[in-house]
Amino acid sequence: MLVREGPDRDENMDRRLAACLAAVAGAINAAVFYVAGFFSANMTGNVSTLSDHIAIGEWLSASLYFGIVVAFVAGALFSTLVTNAGKRRSIHGIYAYSILLEAMLLGILGCADLWLMTAAGRIPVLVLALAFLMGFQNAVVTRISDARVRTTHISGMATDIGIEIALAFDAFRGKARTTEPVHNWYKLRLHFYTVSSFMVGGVVGVIAYRTIGAYLWIVAALFLSFVSLFGILRAGGRHAGPNDIQ
């Protein structure tokens, strides 16, 4: 699911990608909200809250929300630079290597949270670092799937579910082209998988944090490592040409 790109992907690959990485994003986003009261991946909410704090002149709070948005964008930017560099060097499975890099950074953050960070600086560092990693992951998933899958963009997924249900209703009434129902059903299932995985991941993330604390970040890093290493093994650890993404 982390090797084939764009039109070479099938429905099962996209669903597995959505199920695995949206669950991780949901777990991290819900857990950090439980811990700190901030969302690391909800940029719609963060931008709205940023606007609210600016409007009432709470500049210190506004600066943190602004930092979260910037960190998310920086993560997406860094992810894209890594992917582009890998493609220029014909690295087969560059997306899997990118997720492995995310896992390593998340593991380092987990270790720092457990043993290094002081109480005073813990919350800002944790929230900003996780926002960066969520931006990083979302960019990987968006590019490999041609934007069919977005692991943190639930507002868009919920909108698309409504659209696809309406299109399915038209198809049921015989007002859609013959090829539309199958395509719409695929998109509806994919969005449902994404939203459901994000929600279930959020429930598990909060329960896990209440049980094992900051070790959750390390557990999530290990899971991402497993997913990425499976993709790297599928890629065969070899180099490929620019048209040989499998």
Phi, psi and omega in degrees: 000348178248019182243304179290147188233145171058233184291346178281354180274150175249179185298319181297321178297315181294321180292319178295319178299314180296316183297316184287306189279331175291325177296319178296314180299318179297318180297315181293315183296316181290320182294318181290330174292320178297321183282314193243345183081015178234150173264135179270345185236347184274084184287332176298310179294321181292319178293321178297317179293322175302314179299318180298314181292325176295318183298325182260006173079022176270081191288327180294313177296320179299323181295325178291316178295323175298319178298323179297314180297315179298319180297319178297314178297319179297323177297316177296319178298312181296319178301316181294321177297319179297313181297314180298319178297319178295321179292320178298328179268009178055043178278114180290131180079032183298329179292322177294320177296325179295318178293326175296320176298318176301316180299319179296316180294322178293322176296319177297317178298319179299316178296319179295320180295324182284321193235347188242320189286138177276162182299323184295318184259001188295310187297309180300317180297316182298311183294315181293319180294318180290326175297318177301315182291325177291322174297320178300310182295317183297325178293319178300310183294320180297317184286318184291332183258007186056041176069012175287331180241133173224117190278348180238358189261068187288328177302315179294321179295318180296321176298315181296326177298316178299318179297313183293325176296318178297318179295322177296323178296318177296322179296320179298327179275002179078022182252016178237156178295157186301323184279345185291318185303318181296315180295318180293322179294322176299313182294322180296316178296318180297314179295322178297317177301316183296309182296316181297317180295319178298317181292313179297319176300321178297317178299312181296322181298315180293316179299317181295318180295322178294338182267314187242359177065219185293350174297344177304319181298322180289320177298316178297322178296319179295320178296314178298324178297316178299313180299315183290319180295325175298318178294321179295319178295321177296324178289345177081006179061023183247169177268151181221163177285170183296337179257015184246035176281124183237000000 
